[in-house]
Amino acid sequence: MELTRPLNNGRRIRVVEGDITRIPVDAMANAANAMLAGGGGVDGAIHRAGGPSLMEELDAMRASVAPLAAGGAVATGAGALPAKFVIHAVGPVWGGGEEGEPEELASCYRECLRLAEERECRSVSFPAISTGVYGYPKQKAAPVAIGAVLDFLSTEARSVEEVVFVLFGAEDFREYAALLGSALY
Ligand code: APR
């Protein structure tokens, strides 16, 4: 399943149901942890599909950047993935919503897009950061993710022409598709 929403400045948002590691883009965002240590979920899938070079690069930078605060991100090459870069973002752990989680989640999306712009990427994909192990309720995370991306594409974007939200499962896909259908831009 797939849906494309053009923005009136020529940029666009795509929503795709599937495995993020299979979808070709310039920069693929990852839902990482503060120590950039790898893990399960989409992080595990990205490291498995990308191969050992991703972790080698993270190992080399860990001492200078980790622990990364929630909302932060770092970029590596993409190894065997169909991308030029992987941008490892650290989402907030859900603690009820009153501890700055929405701001930190929005920051993940902005930081990834900023790092993608620095690398002159044209397309960037995102998983639903924080909505797995980190427990951020999916219906609450979706408008934050879409809002941050819409805002960036409408104001700051230069090289980035397309953002792809890759949702794991039909229910998540429908949530994003419905929100994008109703978003005013
Ligand atoms: N493609 C796209 N989305 C995926 C994939 C995949 N291959 N695999 C899982 N997902 C989805 C999950 O369904 C969830 O909605 O990614 C979303 C984020 O879930 P997690 O991967 O658990 O990420 P997060 O909640 O941010 O937790 C991060 O988990 O794996 C560890 O190292 C990671 O400690 C960190 C924590």
GROMACS .gro file of C-alpha atoms and ligand atoms in nm:
model
  221
    1MET     CA    1   0.000   0.000   0.000
    2GLU     CA    2   0.126   0.343  -0.085
    3LEU     CA    3   0.006   0.702  -0.102
    4THR     CA    4   0.172   1.020  -0.229
    5ARG     CA    5   0.079   1.371  -0.119
    6PRO     CA    6   0.228   1.652  -0.326
    7LEU     CA    7   0.287   1.981  -0.145
    8ASN     CA    8   0.219   2.302  -0.327
    9ASN     CA    9   0.592   2.387  -0.341
   10GLY     CA   10   0.667   2.079  -0.555
   11ARG     CA   11   0.797   1.863  -0.268
   12ARG     CA   12   0.607   1.555  -0.158
   13ILE     CA   13   0.537   1.310   0.123
   14ARG     CA   14   0.492   0.942   0.052
   15VAL     CA   15   0.345   0.690   0.292
   16VAL     CA   16   0.440   0.329   0.229
   17GLU     CA   17   0.352   0.011   0.415
   18GLY     CA   18   0.651  -0.220   0.437
   19ASP     CA   19   1.009  -0.281   0.547
   20ILE     CA   20   1.219   0.037   0.544
   21THR     CA   21   1.534  -0.157   0.452
   22ARG     CA   22   1.382  -0.243   0.112
   23ILE     CA   23   1.292   0.106  -0.004
   24PRO     CA   24   1.556   0.300  -0.200
   25VAL     CA   25   1.624   0.657  -0.078
   26ASP     CA   26   1.924   0.883  -0.032
   27ALA     CA   27   1.899   0.886   0.350
   28MET     CA   28   1.726   0.628   0.570
   29ALA     CA   29   1.643   0.726   0.928
   30ASN     CA   30   1.688   0.468   1.202
   31ALA     CA   31   1.525   0.448   1.547
   32ALA     CA   32   1.845   0.404   1.750
   33ASN     CA   33   1.936   0.429   2.121
   34ALA     CA   34   2.149   0.680   2.310
   35MET     CA   35   2.460   0.459   2.299
   36LEU     CA   36   2.418   0.385   1.927
   37ALA     CA   37   2.465   0.024   2.031
   38GLY     CA   38   2.215  -0.145   1.798
   39GLY     CA   39   1.914  -0.338   1.918
   40GLY     CA   40   1.594  -0.500   1.798
   41GLY     CA   41   1.307  -0.359   1.595
   42VAL     CA   42   1.391  -0.139   1.302
   43ASP     CA   43   1.744  -0.078   1.440
   44GLY     CA   44   1.817  -0.451   1.423
   45ALA     CA   45   1.670  -0.476   1.074
   46ILE     CA   46   1.878  -0.182   0.946
   47HIS     CA   47   2.206  -0.317   1.092
   48ARG     CA   48   2.135  -0.667   0.959
   49ALA     CA   49   2.056  -0.546   0.610
   50GLY     CA   50   2.331  -0.281   0.605
   51GLY     CA   51   2.609  -0.508   0.729
   52PRO     CA   52   2.895  -0.447   0.974
   53SER     CA   53   3.019  -0.116   0.830
   54LEU     CA   54   2.738   0.076   1.003
   55MET     CA   55   2.841  -0.043   1.349
   56GLU     CA   56   3.209   0.009   1.267
   57GLU     CA   57   3.136   0.374   1.191
   58LEU     CA   58   2.927   0.411   1.505
   59ASP     CA   59   3.201   0.246   1.713
   60ALA     CA   60   3.449   0.502   1.581
   61MET     CA   61   3.234   0.802   1.676
   62ARG     CA   62   3.074   0.670   1.999
   63ALA     CA   63   3.329   0.814   2.240
   64SER     CA   64   3.277   1.166   2.106
   65VAL     CA   65   2.896   1.167   2.058
   66ALA     CA   66   2.735   0.914   2.294
   67PRO     CA   67   2.524   0.911   2.496
   68LEU     CA   68   2.314   1.105   2.252
   69ALA     CA   69   2.023   1.299   2.400
   70ALA     CA   70   1.671   1.212   2.290
   71GLY     CA   71   1.594   1.416   1.980
   72GLY     CA   72   1.950   1.392   1.850
   73ALA     CA   73   2.087   1.209   1.546
   74VAL     CA   74   2.412   1.111   1.373
   75ALA     CA   75   2.481   0.994   1.018
   76THR     CA   76   2.681   0.700   0.883
   77GLY     CA   77   2.718   0.537   0.545
   78ALA     CA   78   2.454   0.282   0.450
   79GLY     CA   79   2.661  -0.032   0.375
   80ALA     CA   80   2.455  -0.274   0.168
   81LEU     CA   81   2.127  -0.083   0.214
   82PRO     CA   82   1.963   0.086  -0.086
   83ALA     CA   83   2.067   0.430   0.046
   84LYS     CA   84   2.371   0.658   0.066
   85PHE     CA   85   2.336   0.735   0.437
   86VAL     CA   86   2.170   0.604   0.750
   87ILE     CA   87   2.073   0.870   1.002
   88HIS     CA   88   2.053   0.721   1.350
   89ALA     CA   89   1.803   0.917   1.558
   90VAL     CA   90   1.731   0.867   1.927
   91GLY     CA   91   1.363   0.896   2.004
   92PRO     CA   92   1.222   0.970   2.349
   93VAL     CA   93   1.113   0.690   2.580
   94TRP     CA   94   0.743   0.747   2.648
   95GLY     CA   95   0.688   0.856   3.006
   96GLY     CA   96   0.330   0.982   2.984
   97GLY     CA   97   0.372   1.279   2.751
   98GLU     CA   98   0.451   1.550   3.008
   99GLU     CA   99   0.827   1.508   3.001
  100GLY     CA  100   0.904   1.678   2.672
  101GLU     CA  101   0.841   1.371   2.457
  102PRO     CA  102   0.657   1.551   2.172
  103GLU     CA  103   0.933   1.812   2.141
  104GLU     CA  104   1.202   1.545   2.147
  105LEU     CA  105   1.021   1.336   1.889
  106ALA     CA  106   0.976   1.636   1.657
  107SER     CA  107   1.346   1.713   1.705
  108CYS     CA  108   1.438   1.362   1.576
  109TYR     CA  109   1.262   1.430   1.248
  110ARG     CA  110   1.409   1.779   1.214
  111GLU     CA  111   1.764   1.667   1.298
  112CYS     CA  112   1.748   1.382   1.046
  113LEU     CA  113   1.627   1.622   0.778
  114ARG     CA  114   1.896   1.873   0.868
  115LEU     CA  115   2.170   1.607   0.842
  116ALA     CA  116   2.018   1.489   0.512
  117GLU     CA  117   2.025   1.846   0.379
  118GLU     CA  118   2.392   1.882   0.479
  119ARG     CA  119   2.458   1.577   0.261
  120GLU     CA  120   2.246   1.713  -0.024
  121CYS     CA  121   2.003   1.425  -0.010
  122ARG     CA  122   1.687   1.444  -0.219
  123SER     CA  123   1.487   1.168  -0.049
  124VAL     CA  124   1.466   1.063   0.317
  125SER     CA  125   1.274   0.773   0.471
  126PHE     CA  126   1.152   0.743   0.831
  127PRO     CA  127   1.017   0.461   1.046
  128ALA     CA  128   0.768   0.552   1.321
  129ILE     CA  129   1.042   0.650   1.569
  130SER     CA  130   0.977   0.564   1.938
  131THR     CA  131   0.654   0.372   1.872
  132GLY     CA  132   0.796   0.025   1.938
  133VAL     CA  133   1.020  -0.059   2.234
  134TYR     CA  134   1.013   0.305   2.350
  135GLY     CA  135   0.636   0.291   2.396
  136TYR     CA  136   0.524   0.620   2.238
  137PRO     CA  137   0.155   0.571   2.153
  138LYS     CA  138   0.124   0.544   1.777
  139GLN     CA  139  -0.177   0.774   1.743
  140LYS     CA  140   0.006   1.042   1.939
  141ALA     CA  141   0.335   1.004   1.751
  142ALA     CA  142   0.187   1.022   1.401
  143PRO     CA  143   0.073   1.388   1.408
  144VAL     CA  144   0.404   1.494   1.566
  145ALA     CA  145   0.601   1.316   1.292
  146ILE     CA  146   0.385   1.448   1.010
  147GLY     CA  147   0.375   1.799   1.156
  148ALA     CA  148   0.754   1.820   1.190
  149VAL     CA  149   0.810   1.693   0.835
  150LEU     CA  150   0.543   1.917   0.679
  151ASP     CA  151   0.688   2.215   0.858
  152PHE     CA  152   1.041   2.138   0.739
  153LEU     CA  153   0.936   2.073   0.379
  154SER     CA  154   0.733   2.394   0.370
  155THR     CA  155   1.003   2.620   0.512
  156GLU     CA  156   1.362   2.494   0.539
  157ALA     CA  157   1.399   2.224   0.274
  158ARG     CA  158   1.642   2.289  -0.010
  159SER     CA  159   1.775   1.958  -0.139
  160VAL     CA  160   1.514   1.730   0.016
  161GLU     CA  161   1.227   1.683  -0.227
  162GLU     CA  162   1.064   1.371  -0.090
  163VAL     CA  163   1.006   1.227   0.258
  164VAL     CA  164   0.885   0.869   0.284
  165PHE     CA  165   0.713   0.743   0.600
  166VAL     CA  166   0.752   0.367   0.606
  167LEU     CA  167   0.496   0.201   0.830
  168PHE     CA  168   0.516  -0.153   0.950
  169GLY     CA  169   0.160  -0.281   0.920
  170ALA     CA  170  -0.169  -0.181   0.763
  171GLU     CA  171  -0.309  -0.013   1.075
  172ASP     CA  172  -0.015   0.229   1.104
  173PHE     CA  173  -0.030   0.294   0.731
  174ARG     CA  174  -0.399   0.389   0.751
  175GLU     CA  175  -0.335   0.624   1.044
  176TYR     CA  176  -0.071   0.819   0.849
  177ALA     CA  177  -0.271   0.812   0.526
  178ALA     CA  178  -0.579   0.953   0.701
  179LEU     CA  179  -0.380   1.227   0.876
  180LEU     CA  180  -0.205   1.331   0.558
  181GLY     CA  181  -0.534   1.336   0.376
  182SER     CA  182  -0.670   1.582   0.630
  183ALA     CA  183  -0.353   1.789   0.679
  184LEU     CA  184  -0.381   2.149   0.565
  185TYR     CA  185  -0.090   2.273   0.360
  186APR     N1  186   1.065  -0.120   0.873
  186APR     C1  187   0.986  -0.019   0.914
  186APR     N2  188   0.940  -0.009   1.041
  186APR     C2  189   0.976  -0.107   1.129
  186APR     C3  190   1.061  -0.215   1.092
  186APR     C4  191   1.105  -0.219   0.958
  186APR     N3  192   1.184  -0.317   0.913
  186APR     N4  193   1.079  -0.294   1.202
  186APR     C5  194   1.007  -0.238   1.302
  186APR     N5  195   0.946  -0.125   1.259
  186APR     C6  196   0.860  -0.031   1.331
  186APR     C7  197   0.788  -0.080   1.454
  186APR     O1  198   0.667  -0.142   1.417
  186APR     C8  199   0.764   0.049   1.529
  186APR     O2  200   0.641   0.110   1.487
  186APR     O3  201   0.944   0.071   1.381
  186APR     C9  202   0.878   0.140   1.485
  186APR    C10  203   0.977   0.175   1.594
  186APR     O4  204   0.996   0.064   1.681
  186APR     P1  205   1.137   0.023   1.743
  186APR     O5  206   1.224  -0.033   1.636
  186APR     O6  207   1.110  -0.061   1.862
  186APR     O7  208   1.202   0.166   1.785
  186APR     P2  209   1.180   0.258   1.915
  186APR     O8  210   1.045   0.244   1.973
  186APR     O9  211   1.226   0.395   1.873
  186APR    O10  212   1.281   0.198   2.022
  186APR    C11  213   1.419   0.216   2.005
  186APR    O11  214   1.466  -0.016   2.025
  186APR    O12  215   1.578  -0.162   1.891
  186APR    C12  216   1.591  -0.077   1.992
  186APR    O13  217   1.815   0.002   1.959
  186APR    C13  218   1.680   0.040   1.958
  186APR    O14  219   1.700   0.073   2.191
  186APR    C14  220   1.642   0.125   2.075
  186APR    C15  221   1.492   0.109   2.083
   0.00000   0.00000   0.00000
